Backbone as JSON, one array per atom type, in Angstrom:
{
  "sequence": "QVQLVESGGGLVQAGGSLRLSCAVSASIFSFNAMAWYRQAPGKQRELVASRAIGGITNYADSVKGRFTISRDNAKNTVVYLQMNSMKPEDTAVYYCTTGTPGRYWGQGTQVTVSS",
  "N": [[-21.35, -47.49, 38.27], [-23.33, -47.76, 35.51], [-25.46, -45.88, 33.54], [-28.39, -45.85, 31.55], [-30.45, -44.23, 29.34], [-33.48, -44.23, 27.68], [-35.19, -42.78, 24.91], [-37.69, -41.35, 22.74], [-39.89, -42.84, 22.26], [-43.45, -43.44, 21.68], [-46.79, -42.7, 20.24], [-47.73, -44.16, 17.3], [-49.04, -44.51, 13.96], [-49.91, -47.52, 12.16], [-47.62, -48.56, 9.79], [-46.05, -46.37, 10.03], [-43.16, -44.53, 11.34], [-40.6, -44.63, 13.88], [-37.86, -43.35, 15.87], [-35.83, -44.6, 18.25], [-33.75, -43.54, 20.91], [-30.81, -44.21, 22.86], [-29.16, -43.22, 25.43], [-26.04, -43.5, 26.92], [-24.09, -43.65, 29.93], [-21.53, -44.17, 29.75], [-18.78, -45.1, 27.46], [-19.91, -46.84, 24.65], [-18.18, -48.63, 23.65], [-17.11, -49.85, 25.73], [-18.46, -52.17, 26.14], [-19.18, -55.49, 24.98], [-21.33, -55.68, 23.28], [-24.25, -53.87, 22.27], [-27.79, -53.64, 22.85], [-31.26, -53.83, 22.02], [-34.19, -54.61, 23.63], [-37.64, -55.63, 23.89], [-40.78, -55.61, 25.58], [-43.98, -56.8, 25.6], [-47.3, -56.38, 26.79], [-48.12, -59.02, 28.98], [-46.34, -60.84, 27.83], [-43.14, -62.33, 27.42], [-39.97, -60.74, 27.81], [-38.18, -59.77, 24.86], [-35.36, -60.21, 22.58], [-34.75, -57.63, 20.31], [-32.92, -56.31, 18.61], [-29.39, -56.3, 18.11], [-26.02, -54.99, 18.45], [-22.79, -55.77, 17.8], [-19.57, -54.97, 19.21], [-17.75, -54.88, 17.04], [-19.4, -54.21, 15.01], [-21.17, -55.97, 13.83], [-24.47, -56.83, 13.21], [-27.62, -58.04, 14.58], [-30.91, -59.32, 14.27], [-34.27, -59.86, 15.38], [-36.36, -62.08, 13.81], [-38.93, -61.07, 13.38], [-38.61, -58.4, 12.96], [-36.73, -57.97, 11.04], [-35.5, -56.21, 8.24], [-37.06, -54.07, 8.66], [-36.37, -52.76, 11.04], [-33.53, -50.98, 12.33], [-30.46, -51.07, 13.97], [-28.1, -48.9, 15.3], [-25.2, -46.83, 15.85], [-24.28, -43.64, 17.14], [-22.1, -41.84, 15.21], [-20.64, -39.72, 15.85], [-20.76, -39.53, 18.63], [-19.77, -41.66, 21.06], [-21.49, -42.7, 22.85], [-24.19, -43.1, 22.33], [-26.86, -45.02, 21.14], [-29.05, -46.07, 18.63], [-32.31, -46.97, 17.47], [-33.85, -47.47, 14.69], [-37.1, -47.63, 13.55], [-39.11, -48.8, 11.08], [-42.02, -49.05, 8.9], [-43.92, -49.85, 10.83], [-45.84, -52.1, 12.9], [-48.94, -53.05, 14.53], [-48.28, -55.12, 16.24], [-45.75, -54.46, 17.13], [-46.05, -53.01, 19.28], [-45.02, -52.23, 22.51], [-42.91, -52.09, 25.53], [-39.85, -50.71, 25.14], [-36.51, -51.54, 25.65], [-33.12, -50.58, 26.36], [-29.95, -52.14, 26.48], [-26.73, -53.19, 27.77], [-25.58, -55.48, 26.34], [-26.37, -58.88, 25.49], [-28.41, -60.67, 27.14], [-27.58, -57.56, 28.88], [-25.65, -56.28, 31.71], [-26.53, -53.87, 32.47], [-29.44, -51.87, 32.31], [-31.79, -49.73, 30.71], [-34.62, -47.67, 31.7], [-36.76, -47.96, 30.07], [-38.92, -47.33, 27.23], [-42.22, -46.49, 26.12], [-43.76, -47.75, 23.34], [-46.34, -47.45, 21.03], [-48.28, -48.81, 18.6], [-50.84, -47.99, 16.52], [-53.7, -49.5, 14.79]],
  "CA": [[-22.74, -47.77, 37.78], [-23.73, -47.28, 34.2], [-26.86, -45.53, 33.35], [-28.96, -45.82, 30.22], [-31.78, -43.52, 29.2], [-34.1, -44.36, 26.36], [-36.15, -41.71, 24.56], [-38.18, -41.38, 21.36], [-41.07, -43.69, 22.17], [-44.72, -42.66, 21.53], [-47.84, -43.29, 19.54], [-47.56, -44.0, 15.82], [-50.04, -45.31, 13.14], [-49.31, -48.69, 11.48], [-46.92, -48.15, 8.64], [-45.24, -45.24, 10.41], [-41.77, -44.79, 11.76], [-40.08, -43.94, 15.06], [-36.42, -43.62, 16.05], [-35.52, -44.61, 19.63], [-32.31, -43.31, 21.24], [-30.36, -44.68, 24.15], [-27.93, -42.43, 25.87], [-25.27, -44.28, 27.84], [-23.21, -42.76, 30.71], [-20.13, -44.66, 29.41], [-18.6, -45.35, 26.08], [-20.46, -48.12, 24.3], [-17.1, -49.56, 23.38], [-16.84, -50.58, 26.99], [-19.21, -53.39, 26.19], [-19.05, -56.33, 23.8], [-22.48, -55.46, 22.39], [-25.41, -53.13, 22.81], [-28.89, -54.28, 22.35], [-32.63, -53.35, 22.27], [-35.14, -55.6, 23.91], [-38.95, -55.23, 24.12], [-41.73, -56.51, 26.31], [-45.32, -56.44, 25.33], [-48.13, -56.85, 27.89], [-48.45, -60.48, 29.08], [-45.31, -61.58, 27.11], [-41.75, -62.26, 27.9], [-39.04, -59.77, 27.19], [-37.46, -60.48, 23.8], [-34.44, -59.49, 21.83], [-35.14, -57.08, 19.07], [-31.71, -55.98, 17.73], [-28.14, -56.11, 18.85], [-24.92, -54.63, 17.61], [-21.6, -56.11, 18.51], [-18.56, -53.97, 19.24], [-17.23, -54.78, 15.67], [-20.38, -53.71, 14.02], [-22.1, -57.01, 13.41], [-25.82, -56.69, 13.83], [-28.5, -59.26, 14.61], [-32.29, -58.85, 14.41], [-35.34, -60.76, 15.5], [-37.1, -62.38, 12.54], [-40.17, -60.3, 13.22], [-38.34, -57.03, 12.66], [-35.74, -57.95, 9.89], [-35.83, -55.43, 7.07], [-37.9, -52.97, 9.12], [-35.64, -52.07, 12.15], [-32.09, -50.88, 12.25], [-29.72, -50.52, 15.17], [-26.91, -48.13, 14.93], [-24.6, -45.96, 16.84], [-24.01, -42.24, 16.68], [-20.75, -41.8, 14.73], [-19.97, -38.6, 16.6], [-20.74, -39.72, 19.99], [-19.64, -43.1, 21.4], [-22.35, -43.0, 23.97], [-25.62, -43.15, 21.89], [-27.27, -46.03, 20.33], [-30.36, -45.88, 18.03], [-33.15, -48.09, 16.89], [-34.76, -46.91, 13.66], [-38.2, -48.53, 13.29], [-39.94, -48.36, 9.98], [-43.14, -49.96, 8.52], [-44.33, -50.46, 12.09], [-47.13, -52.92, 12.97], [-49.46, -53.06, 15.94], [-47.58, -56.19, 17.15], [-44.54, -53.83, 17.65], [-46.41, -52.25, 20.56], [-44.27, -52.77, 23.67], [-41.91, -51.15, 26.14], [-38.47, -50.97, 24.56], [-35.36, -51.35, 26.58], [-31.76, -50.58, 25.83], [-29.05, -52.8, 27.43], [-25.3, -53.26, 27.43], [-25.31, -56.77, 26.0], [-27.53, -59.65, 25.12], [-28.65, -59.32, 27.76], [-26.39, -56.96, 29.52], [-25.76, -56.09, 33.18], [-27.19, -52.59, 32.81], [-30.65, -51.63, 31.55], [-32.55, -48.44, 30.81], [-36.02, -47.72, 32.32], [-37.75, -48.34, 29.0], [-39.75, -46.32, 26.61], [-43.34, -47.07, 25.59], [-44.06, -47.65, 21.85], [-47.6, -47.94, 20.78], [-48.69, -48.66, 17.21], [-52.33, -48.16, 16.29], [-53.98, -49.98, 13.55]],
  "C": [[-22.94, -47.05, 36.5], [-25.16, -46.98, 34.06], [-27.18, -45.38, 31.93], [-30.29, -45.11, 30.28], [-32.33, -43.64, 27.83], [-35.05, -43.17, 26.15], [-36.6, -41.99, 23.16], [-39.43, -42.26, 21.18], [-42.3, -42.8, 21.96], [-45.66, -43.44, 20.82], [-47.63, -43.13, 18.07], [-48.61, -44.93, 15.1], [-49.23, -46.48, 12.47], [-48.82, -48.07, 10.17], [-45.96, -46.97, 8.84], [-43.88, -45.66, 10.95], [-41.48, -44.1, 13.13], [-38.56, -44.26, 15.18], [-36.17, -43.52, 17.65], [-33.98, -44.26, 19.78], [-32.01, -43.78, 22.66], [-29.04, -43.97, 24.44], [-27.32, -43.25, 27.09], [-24.27, -43.5, 28.62], [-21.72, -43.24, 30.57], [-20.03, -44.9, 27.95], [-19.17, -46.74, 25.77], [-19.42, -49.14, 23.91], [-16.53, -50.25, 24.59], [-17.46, -51.98, 27.05], [-19.01, -54.13, 24.91], [-20.12, -56.1, 22.75], [-23.46, -54.48, 23.11], [-26.62, -53.72, 22.16], [-30.23, -53.59, 22.77], [-33.51, -54.69, 22.56], [-36.57, -54.88, 23.99], [-39.73, -56.19, 24.89], [-43.17, -55.97, 26.14], [-46.16, -56.95, 26.48], [-48.39, -58.38, 27.87], [-47.44, -61.36, 28.39], [-44.05, -61.44, 27.74], [-40.94, -61.1, 27.17], [-38.32, -60.44, 26.12], [-36.46, -59.53, 23.13], [-34.92, -58.87, 20.6], [-33.97, -56.91, 18.12], [-30.54, -55.9, 18.62], [-27.02, -55.71, 17.85], [-23.63, -54.9, 18.42], [-20.61, -55.0, 18.37], [-17.95, -53.78, 17.73], [-18.16, -54.34, 14.62], [-21.34, -54.65, 13.54], [-23.43, -56.82, 14.13], [-26.66, -57.95, 13.71], [-29.88, -58.77, 14.99], [-33.18, -60.09, 14.62], [-36.07, -60.92, 14.11], [-38.21, -61.41, 12.25], [-39.91, -58.81, 12.77], [-37.28, -56.85, 11.54], [-36.28, -57.13, 8.75], [-36.65, -54.22, 7.41], [-37.11, -52.12, 10.15], [-34.2, -52.04, 11.83], [-31.47, -50.36, 13.44], [-28.49, -50.03, 14.63], [-26.35, -47.39, 16.06], [-24.31, -44.61, 16.33], [-22.48, -42.25, 16.38], [-19.96, -40.7, 15.44], [-19.81, -38.78, 18.06], [-20.73, -41.18, 20.3], [-20.49, -43.53, 22.57], [-23.88, -42.98, 23.65], [-25.81, -44.32, 20.95], [-28.71, -45.73, 19.78], [-31.04, -47.12, 17.67], [-34.15, -47.43, 16.03], [-35.85, -48.02, 13.33], [-39.01, -48.06, 12.21], [-41.03, -49.42, 9.68], [-43.68, -50.63, 9.75], [-45.68, -51.02, 12.03], [-47.63, -52.84, 14.36], [-48.82, -54.04, 16.8], [-46.18, -55.67, 17.58], [-44.77, -53.1, 18.86], [-45.74, -53.01, 21.77], [-43.53, -51.64, 24.39], [-40.59, -51.6, 25.63], [-37.42, -50.6, 25.54], [-34.04, -51.4, 25.91], [-30.9, -51.28, 26.94], [-27.63, -52.97, 26.92], [-24.84, -54.7, 27.18], [-26.5, -57.55, 25.57], [-27.8, -60.88, 26.01], [-27.42, -58.82, 28.54], [-26.63, -56.74, 31.04], [-26.62, -54.83, 33.46], [-28.29, -52.35, 31.83], [-31.15, -50.17, 31.74], [-33.91, -48.68, 31.48], [-37.11, -48.05, 31.33], [-38.47, -47.19, 28.5], [-40.9, -46.94, 25.9], [-43.49, -46.76, 24.08], [-45.42, -48.23, 21.6], [-47.94, -47.68, 19.28], [-50.11, -48.96, 16.99], [-52.62, -48.68, 14.98], [-54.98, -49.16, 12.75]]
}
């Protein structure tokens, strides 16, 4: 059983930044991709960003140019989501998963952007 633990969420003003971390109990190279999803109240869960094992990244149109998914170069068990120029519509619970979507999910971390 693979465990994922997200951290770094919180309250931020519009225009601000947050960095989410996802700690994985296995090497991220065990999976073809890692991804971040989010779910806002009353909405379906949506893909925010993904990073394939070869390094190719993919982003939702709504976050392109503002969010960056990356891995920790020293630890093969941590994935990040850097979020800049944040908007109120980025408010959601953010989840890390081992694919698009993957079999394993974290418990989620709340991100709230105030206007």
